Short mmCIF file of C-alpha atoms in Angstrom, two decimals:
data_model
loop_
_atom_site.label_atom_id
_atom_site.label_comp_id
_atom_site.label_asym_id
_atom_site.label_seq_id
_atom_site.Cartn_x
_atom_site.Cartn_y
_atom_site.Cartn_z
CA UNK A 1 0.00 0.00 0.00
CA UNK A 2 1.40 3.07 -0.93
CA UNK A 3 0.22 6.06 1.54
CA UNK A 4 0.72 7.73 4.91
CA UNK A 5 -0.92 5.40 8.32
CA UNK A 6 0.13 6.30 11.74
CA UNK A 7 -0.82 3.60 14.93
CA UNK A 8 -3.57 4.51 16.93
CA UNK A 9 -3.32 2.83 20.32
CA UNK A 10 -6.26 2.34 22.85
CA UNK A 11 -5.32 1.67 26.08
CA UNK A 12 -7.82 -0.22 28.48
CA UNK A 13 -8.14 -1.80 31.92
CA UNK A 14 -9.02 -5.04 30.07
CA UNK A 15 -8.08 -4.44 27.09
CA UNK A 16 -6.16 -3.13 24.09
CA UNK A 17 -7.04 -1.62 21.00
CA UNK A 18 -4.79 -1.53 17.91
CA UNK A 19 -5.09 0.38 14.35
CA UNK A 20 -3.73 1.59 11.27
CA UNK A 21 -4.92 4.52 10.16
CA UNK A 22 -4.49 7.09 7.45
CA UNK A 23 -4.87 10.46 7.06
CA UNK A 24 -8.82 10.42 6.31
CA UNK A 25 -9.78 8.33 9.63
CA UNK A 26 -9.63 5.16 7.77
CA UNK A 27 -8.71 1.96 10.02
CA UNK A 28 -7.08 -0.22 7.23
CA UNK A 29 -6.25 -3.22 9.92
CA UNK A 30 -6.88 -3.36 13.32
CA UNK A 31 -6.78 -5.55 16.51
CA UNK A 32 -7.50 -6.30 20.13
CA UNK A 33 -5.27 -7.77 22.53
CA UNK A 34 -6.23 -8.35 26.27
CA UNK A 35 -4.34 -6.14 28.64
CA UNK A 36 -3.02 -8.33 31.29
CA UNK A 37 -3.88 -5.98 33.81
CA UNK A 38 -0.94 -7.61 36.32
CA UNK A 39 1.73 -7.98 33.53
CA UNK A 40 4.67 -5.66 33.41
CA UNK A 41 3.99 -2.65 31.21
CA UNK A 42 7.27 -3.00 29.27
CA UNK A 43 5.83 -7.21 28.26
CA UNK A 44 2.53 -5.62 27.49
CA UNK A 45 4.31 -3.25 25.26
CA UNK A 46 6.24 -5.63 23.76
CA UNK A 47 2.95 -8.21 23.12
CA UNK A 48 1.60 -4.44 21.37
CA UNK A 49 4.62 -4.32 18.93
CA UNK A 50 4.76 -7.92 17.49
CA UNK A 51 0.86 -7.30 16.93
CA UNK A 52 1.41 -4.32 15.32
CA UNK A 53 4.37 -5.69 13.22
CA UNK A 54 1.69 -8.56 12.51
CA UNK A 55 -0.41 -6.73 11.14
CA UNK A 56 1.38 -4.52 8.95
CA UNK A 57 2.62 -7.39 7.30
CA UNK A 58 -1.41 -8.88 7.04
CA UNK A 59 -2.28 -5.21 5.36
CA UNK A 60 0.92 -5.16 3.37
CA UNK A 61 1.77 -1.79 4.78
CA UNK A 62 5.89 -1.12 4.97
CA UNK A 63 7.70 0.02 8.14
CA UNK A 64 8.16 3.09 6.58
CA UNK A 65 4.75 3.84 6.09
CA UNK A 66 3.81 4.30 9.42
CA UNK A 67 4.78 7.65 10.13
CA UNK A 68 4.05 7.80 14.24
CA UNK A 69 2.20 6.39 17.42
CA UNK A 70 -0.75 7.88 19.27
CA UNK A 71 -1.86 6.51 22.49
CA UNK A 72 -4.85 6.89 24.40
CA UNK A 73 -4.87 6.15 27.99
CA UNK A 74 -7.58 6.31 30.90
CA UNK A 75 -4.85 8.07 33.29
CA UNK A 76 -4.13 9.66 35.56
CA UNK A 77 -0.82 10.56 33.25
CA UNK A 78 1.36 13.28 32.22
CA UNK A 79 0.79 14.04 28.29
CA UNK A 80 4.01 16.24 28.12
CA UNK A 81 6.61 13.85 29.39
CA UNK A 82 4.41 10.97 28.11
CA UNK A 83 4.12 9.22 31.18
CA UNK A 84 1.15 7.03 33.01
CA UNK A 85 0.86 8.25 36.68
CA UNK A 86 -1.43 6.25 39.08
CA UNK A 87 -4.00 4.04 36.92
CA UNK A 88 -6.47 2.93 39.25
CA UNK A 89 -6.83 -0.03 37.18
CA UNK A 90 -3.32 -0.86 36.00
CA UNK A 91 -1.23 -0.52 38.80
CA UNK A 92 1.56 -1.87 37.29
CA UNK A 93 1.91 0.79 35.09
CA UNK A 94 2.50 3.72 37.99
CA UNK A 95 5.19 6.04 36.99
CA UNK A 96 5.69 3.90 33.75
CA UNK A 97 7.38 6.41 30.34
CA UNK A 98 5.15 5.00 28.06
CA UNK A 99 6.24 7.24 25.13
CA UNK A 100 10.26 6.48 25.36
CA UNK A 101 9.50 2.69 25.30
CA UNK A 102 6.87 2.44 22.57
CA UNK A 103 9.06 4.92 20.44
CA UNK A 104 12.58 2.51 21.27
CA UNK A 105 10.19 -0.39 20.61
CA UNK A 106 8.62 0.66 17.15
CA UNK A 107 11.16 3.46 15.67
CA UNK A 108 8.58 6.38 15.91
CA UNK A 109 7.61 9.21 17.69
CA UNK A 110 4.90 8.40 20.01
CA UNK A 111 2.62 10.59 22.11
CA UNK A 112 0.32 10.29 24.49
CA UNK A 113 -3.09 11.95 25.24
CA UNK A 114 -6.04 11.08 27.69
CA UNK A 115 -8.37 8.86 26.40
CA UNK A 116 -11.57 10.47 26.32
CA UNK A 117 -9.43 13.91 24.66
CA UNK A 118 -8.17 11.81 22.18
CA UNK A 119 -12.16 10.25 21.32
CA UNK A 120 -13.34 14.13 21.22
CA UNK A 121 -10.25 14.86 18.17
CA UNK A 122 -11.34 11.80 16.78
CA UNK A 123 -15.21 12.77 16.60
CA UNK A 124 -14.12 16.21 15.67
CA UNK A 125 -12.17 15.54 12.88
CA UNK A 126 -13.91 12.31 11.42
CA UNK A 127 -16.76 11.92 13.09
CA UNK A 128 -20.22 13.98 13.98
CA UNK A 129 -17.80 16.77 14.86
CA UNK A 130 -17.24 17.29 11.06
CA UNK A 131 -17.63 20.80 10.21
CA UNK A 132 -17.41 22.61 13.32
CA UNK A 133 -14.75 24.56 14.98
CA UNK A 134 -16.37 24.76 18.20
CA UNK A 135 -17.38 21.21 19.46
CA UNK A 136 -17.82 19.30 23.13
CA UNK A 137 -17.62 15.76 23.65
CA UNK A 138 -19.51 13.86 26.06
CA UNK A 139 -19.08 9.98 26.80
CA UNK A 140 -21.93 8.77 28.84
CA UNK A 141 -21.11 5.79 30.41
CA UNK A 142 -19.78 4.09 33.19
CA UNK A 143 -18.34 7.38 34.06
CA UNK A 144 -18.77 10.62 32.28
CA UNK A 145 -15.62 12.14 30.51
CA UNK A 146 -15.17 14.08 27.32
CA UNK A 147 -12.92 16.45 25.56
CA UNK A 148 -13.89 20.26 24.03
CA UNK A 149 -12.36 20.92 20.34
CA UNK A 150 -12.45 24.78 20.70
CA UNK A 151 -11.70 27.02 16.71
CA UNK A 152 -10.28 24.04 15.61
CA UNK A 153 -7.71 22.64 18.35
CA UNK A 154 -7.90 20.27 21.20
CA UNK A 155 -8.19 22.15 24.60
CA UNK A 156 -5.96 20.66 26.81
CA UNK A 157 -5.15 22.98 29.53
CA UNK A 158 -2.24 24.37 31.58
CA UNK A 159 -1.14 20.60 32.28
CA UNK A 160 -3.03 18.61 29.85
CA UNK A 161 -5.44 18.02 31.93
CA UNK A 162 -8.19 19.66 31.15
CA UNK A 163 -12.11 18.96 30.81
CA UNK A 164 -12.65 16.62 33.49
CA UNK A 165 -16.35 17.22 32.20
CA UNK A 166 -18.06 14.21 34.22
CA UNK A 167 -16.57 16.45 37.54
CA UNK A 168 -18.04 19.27 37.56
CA UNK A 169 -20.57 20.23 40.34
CA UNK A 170 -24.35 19.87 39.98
CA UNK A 171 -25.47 19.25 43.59
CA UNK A 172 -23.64 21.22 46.51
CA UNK A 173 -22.08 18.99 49.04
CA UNK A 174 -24.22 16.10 47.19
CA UNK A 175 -23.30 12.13 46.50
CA UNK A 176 -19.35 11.48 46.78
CA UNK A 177 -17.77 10.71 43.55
CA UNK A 178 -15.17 8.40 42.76
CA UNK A 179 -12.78 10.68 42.64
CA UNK A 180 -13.08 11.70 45.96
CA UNK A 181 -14.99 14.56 45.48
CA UNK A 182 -19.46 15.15 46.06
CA UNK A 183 -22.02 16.14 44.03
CA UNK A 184 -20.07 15.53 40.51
CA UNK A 185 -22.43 15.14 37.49
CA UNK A 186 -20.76 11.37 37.11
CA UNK A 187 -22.07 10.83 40.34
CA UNK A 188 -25.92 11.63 39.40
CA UNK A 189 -26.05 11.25 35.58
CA UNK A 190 -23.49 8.13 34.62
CA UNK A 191 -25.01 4.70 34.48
CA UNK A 192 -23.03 3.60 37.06
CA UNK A 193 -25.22 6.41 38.86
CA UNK A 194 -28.25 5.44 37.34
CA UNK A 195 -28.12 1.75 39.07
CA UNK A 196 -27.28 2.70 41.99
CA UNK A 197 -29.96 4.94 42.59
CA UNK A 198 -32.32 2.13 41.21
CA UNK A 199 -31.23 -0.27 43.63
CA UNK A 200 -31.17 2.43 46.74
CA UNK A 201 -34.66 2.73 45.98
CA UNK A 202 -35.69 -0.75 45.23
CA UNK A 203 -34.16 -1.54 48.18
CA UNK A 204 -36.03 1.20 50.12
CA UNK A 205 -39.25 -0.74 49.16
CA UNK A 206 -40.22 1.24 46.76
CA UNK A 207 -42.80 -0.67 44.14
CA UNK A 208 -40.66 -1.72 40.97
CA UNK A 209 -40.63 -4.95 38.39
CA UNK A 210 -36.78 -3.90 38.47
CA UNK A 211 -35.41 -6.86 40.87
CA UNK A 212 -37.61 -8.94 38.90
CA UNK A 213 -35.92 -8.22 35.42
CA UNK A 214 -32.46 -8.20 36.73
CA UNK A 215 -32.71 -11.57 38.40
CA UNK A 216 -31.94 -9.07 42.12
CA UNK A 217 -31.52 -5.81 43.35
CA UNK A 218 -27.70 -5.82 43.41
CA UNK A 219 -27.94 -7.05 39.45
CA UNK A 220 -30.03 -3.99 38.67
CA UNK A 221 -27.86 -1.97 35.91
CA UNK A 222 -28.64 1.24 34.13
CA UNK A 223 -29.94 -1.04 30.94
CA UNK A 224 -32.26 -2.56 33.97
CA UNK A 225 -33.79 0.64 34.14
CA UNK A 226 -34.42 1.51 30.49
CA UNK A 227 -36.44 -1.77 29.90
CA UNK A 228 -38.13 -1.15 32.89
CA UNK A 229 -39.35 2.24 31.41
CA UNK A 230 -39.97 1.01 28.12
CA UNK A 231 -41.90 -1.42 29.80
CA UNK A 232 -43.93 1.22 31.48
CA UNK A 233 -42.39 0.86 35.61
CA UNK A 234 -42.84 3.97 37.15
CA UNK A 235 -39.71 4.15 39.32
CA UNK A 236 -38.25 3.19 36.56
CA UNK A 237 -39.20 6.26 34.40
CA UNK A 238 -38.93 8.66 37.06
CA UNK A 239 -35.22 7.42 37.71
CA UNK A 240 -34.41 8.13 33.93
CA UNK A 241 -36.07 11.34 34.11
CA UNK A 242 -34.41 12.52 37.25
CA UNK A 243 -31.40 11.54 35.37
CA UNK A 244 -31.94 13.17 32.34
CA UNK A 245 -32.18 16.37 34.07
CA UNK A 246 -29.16 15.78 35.98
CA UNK A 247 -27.51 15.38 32.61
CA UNK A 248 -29.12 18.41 30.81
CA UNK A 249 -27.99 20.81 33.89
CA UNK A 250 -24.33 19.51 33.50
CA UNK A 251 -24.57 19.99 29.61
CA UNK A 252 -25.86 23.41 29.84
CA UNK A 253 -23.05 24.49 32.03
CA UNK A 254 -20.98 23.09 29.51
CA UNK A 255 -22.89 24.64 26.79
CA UNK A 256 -22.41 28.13 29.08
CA UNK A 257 -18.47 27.67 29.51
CA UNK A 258 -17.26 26.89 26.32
CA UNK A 259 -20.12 28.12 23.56
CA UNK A 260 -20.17 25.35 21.46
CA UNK A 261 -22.05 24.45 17.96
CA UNK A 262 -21.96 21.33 18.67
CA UNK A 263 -22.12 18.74 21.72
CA UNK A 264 -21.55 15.32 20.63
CA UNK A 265 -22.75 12.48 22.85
CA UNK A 266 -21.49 8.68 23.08
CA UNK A 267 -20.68 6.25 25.56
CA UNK A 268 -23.57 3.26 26.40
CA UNK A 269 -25.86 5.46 28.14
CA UNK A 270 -26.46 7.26 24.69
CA UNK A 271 -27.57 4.14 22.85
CA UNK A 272 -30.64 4.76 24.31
CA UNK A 273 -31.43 7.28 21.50
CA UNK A 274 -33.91 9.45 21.34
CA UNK A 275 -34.98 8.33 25.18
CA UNK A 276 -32.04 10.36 25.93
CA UNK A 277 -31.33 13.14 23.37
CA UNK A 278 -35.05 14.33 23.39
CA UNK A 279 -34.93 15.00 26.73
CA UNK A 280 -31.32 16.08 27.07
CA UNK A 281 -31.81 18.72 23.99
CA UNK A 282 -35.17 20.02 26.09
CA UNK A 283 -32.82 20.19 29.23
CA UNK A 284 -30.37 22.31 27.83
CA UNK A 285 -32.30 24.97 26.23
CA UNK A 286 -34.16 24.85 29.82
CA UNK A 287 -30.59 25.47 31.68
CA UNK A 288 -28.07 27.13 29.38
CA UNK A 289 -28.28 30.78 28.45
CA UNK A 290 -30.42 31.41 25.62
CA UNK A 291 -27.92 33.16 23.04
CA UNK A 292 -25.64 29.81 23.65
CA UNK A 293 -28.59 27.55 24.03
CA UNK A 294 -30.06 28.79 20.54
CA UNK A 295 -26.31 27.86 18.49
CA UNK A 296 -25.58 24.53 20.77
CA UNK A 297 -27.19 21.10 18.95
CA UNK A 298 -26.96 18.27 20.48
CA UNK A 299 -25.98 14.83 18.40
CA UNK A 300 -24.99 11.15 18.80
CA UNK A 301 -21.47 10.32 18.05
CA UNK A 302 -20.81 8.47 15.01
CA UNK A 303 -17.35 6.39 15.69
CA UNK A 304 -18.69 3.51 18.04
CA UNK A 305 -16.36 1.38 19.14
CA UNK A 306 -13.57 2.54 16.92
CA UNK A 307 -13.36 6.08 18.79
CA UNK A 308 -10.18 4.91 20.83
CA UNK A 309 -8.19 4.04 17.96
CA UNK A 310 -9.04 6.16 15.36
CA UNK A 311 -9.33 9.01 18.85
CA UNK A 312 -5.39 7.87 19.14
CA UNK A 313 -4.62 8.04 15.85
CA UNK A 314 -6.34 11.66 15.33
CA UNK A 315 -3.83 12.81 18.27
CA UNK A 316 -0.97 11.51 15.82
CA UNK A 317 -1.87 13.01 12.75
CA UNK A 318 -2.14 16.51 14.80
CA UNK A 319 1.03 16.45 16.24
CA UNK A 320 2.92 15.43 12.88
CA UNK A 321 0.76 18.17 11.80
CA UNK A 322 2.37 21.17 14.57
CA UNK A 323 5.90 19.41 13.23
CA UNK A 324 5.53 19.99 9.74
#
């Protein structure tokens, strides 16, 4: 093959997901390898590299072709020096230079980015961000995370660390978060969120065919509670309601910090559809300033599960980009 590809890596807890990709967001060959989550980074890294050289060879795509490395991690890490800090999930892969090893390992320059930064370049530039120079991305989850692509660039912050979006304060003093903190939006509006508040209540006695269509309370999951709404269960629908306006009030803050034409929406939550972008775009208008409200759309993402990789690979093509 005769063209341009950089590697987009996708670092995950459980696993890891690999991609060639050239300049117009096209994966030409890609993988998935399991992480290994107790491994040492450095035989992770290596298992990465024969892949990679594997597949290369399966896509008939030279050495020489691949022009650099872009790797999107979950973090904590330090995108300037290019090293992981304290992954809650990998631990050990504290203090680890990711960048110096996969660059000594494959020949290339390498660089490293936050994972859900890297999926709002990659929606920006070939996905529903397409067309817009002022665009937020929202993964709705698990967690809540996302990225802003403000005239054009990836906002990144003093440190690189910038647009912790599922952290920002709805409730004062309200639910602790994960990360230590209370009332984040991840800690109303995320799925993880979403369950738990279903089973708090279920568990409070409250009336519900929930317990019944997870198999038990503790098995009650955010999906738990949409087909409990679809299926008409009133705790149920008031749950996703209360949740949806969680949501909304966190959007328009975002849509009131950063002015965007765009918000773009993934993660599992938002494969709910319209159950959740009718009443998130009603939300908004209801809680961000009108002028902002009136530019700001709201859309689902468009890069599925392919977001990390081609997210990674975006970062790449950028930063060959500020080189050249």
């Amino acid at each position: 093959m005769n063209a341009d590809y950089v590697l987009g890596i996708d670092v995950g807890g459980t696993k890891i997901a690999l991609g060639l990709v050239d300049a117009s967001g096209r994966q030409v060959a890609g993988d998935r390898i399991p992480t290994h989550a107790e491994a040492p980074p450095a035989v992770t890294v290596q298992r990465m590299v024969d892949r990679v050289h594997a597949l290369m060879d399966e896509a008939g795509i030279s050495e020489d072709a691949v022009r650099a490395v872009g790797i999107a991690f979950a973090g904590p890490l330090d995108p300037v020096e290019g090293r992981i800090l304290t992954p809650p999930n990998l631990p050990t892969w504290h203090n680890f230079p990711v960048v110096d090893v996969v660059e000594a390992a494959l020949g290339k320059p390498a660089y490293l980015e936050n994972d859900a930064n890297a999926a709002a370049l990659g929606e920006a530039q070939y996905g529903a961000g397409v067309g817009v120079k002022n665009m937020v991305y929202l993964t709705v989850s698990t967690g809540i995370g996302g990225g802003a692509v403000l005239d054009g660039r990836l906002f990144r912050g003093e440190t690189g660390a910038a647009c912790e979006l599922g952290h920002i304060k709805i409730v004062y003093n309200g639910r602790e978060c994960g990360c230590g903190g209370r009332g984040c939006l991840e800690a109303y509006a995320s799925g993880t969120a979403l369950a738990k508040r279903a089973q708090e209540a279920v568990a409070a006695g409250e009336p519900s065919s929930l317990a019944e269509l997870a198999g038990g309370v503790q098995h009650i999951r955010a999906e738990t509670v949409v087909q409990a709404m679809d299926a008409g269960d009133e705790l149920a629908t008031r749950l996703w309601r209360e949740t949806m306006e969680y949501l909304s009030a966190g959007v328009g803050s975002l849509v009131n910090t950063f002015n965007p034409r765009r918000i773009v929406v993934g993660g599992g939550l938002s494969n709910a559809g319209e159950r959740l972008f009718g009443p998130l775009r009603e939300g908004m208008r209801r809680h961000a300033m009108a002028p902002l409200a009136e530019v700001a759309e709201i859309v689902p993402a468009k890069l599925g599960d392919a977001v990390g990789v081609i997210g990674a690979a975006a970062v790449a093509w950028e930063r060959l980009g500020e080189k050249s």
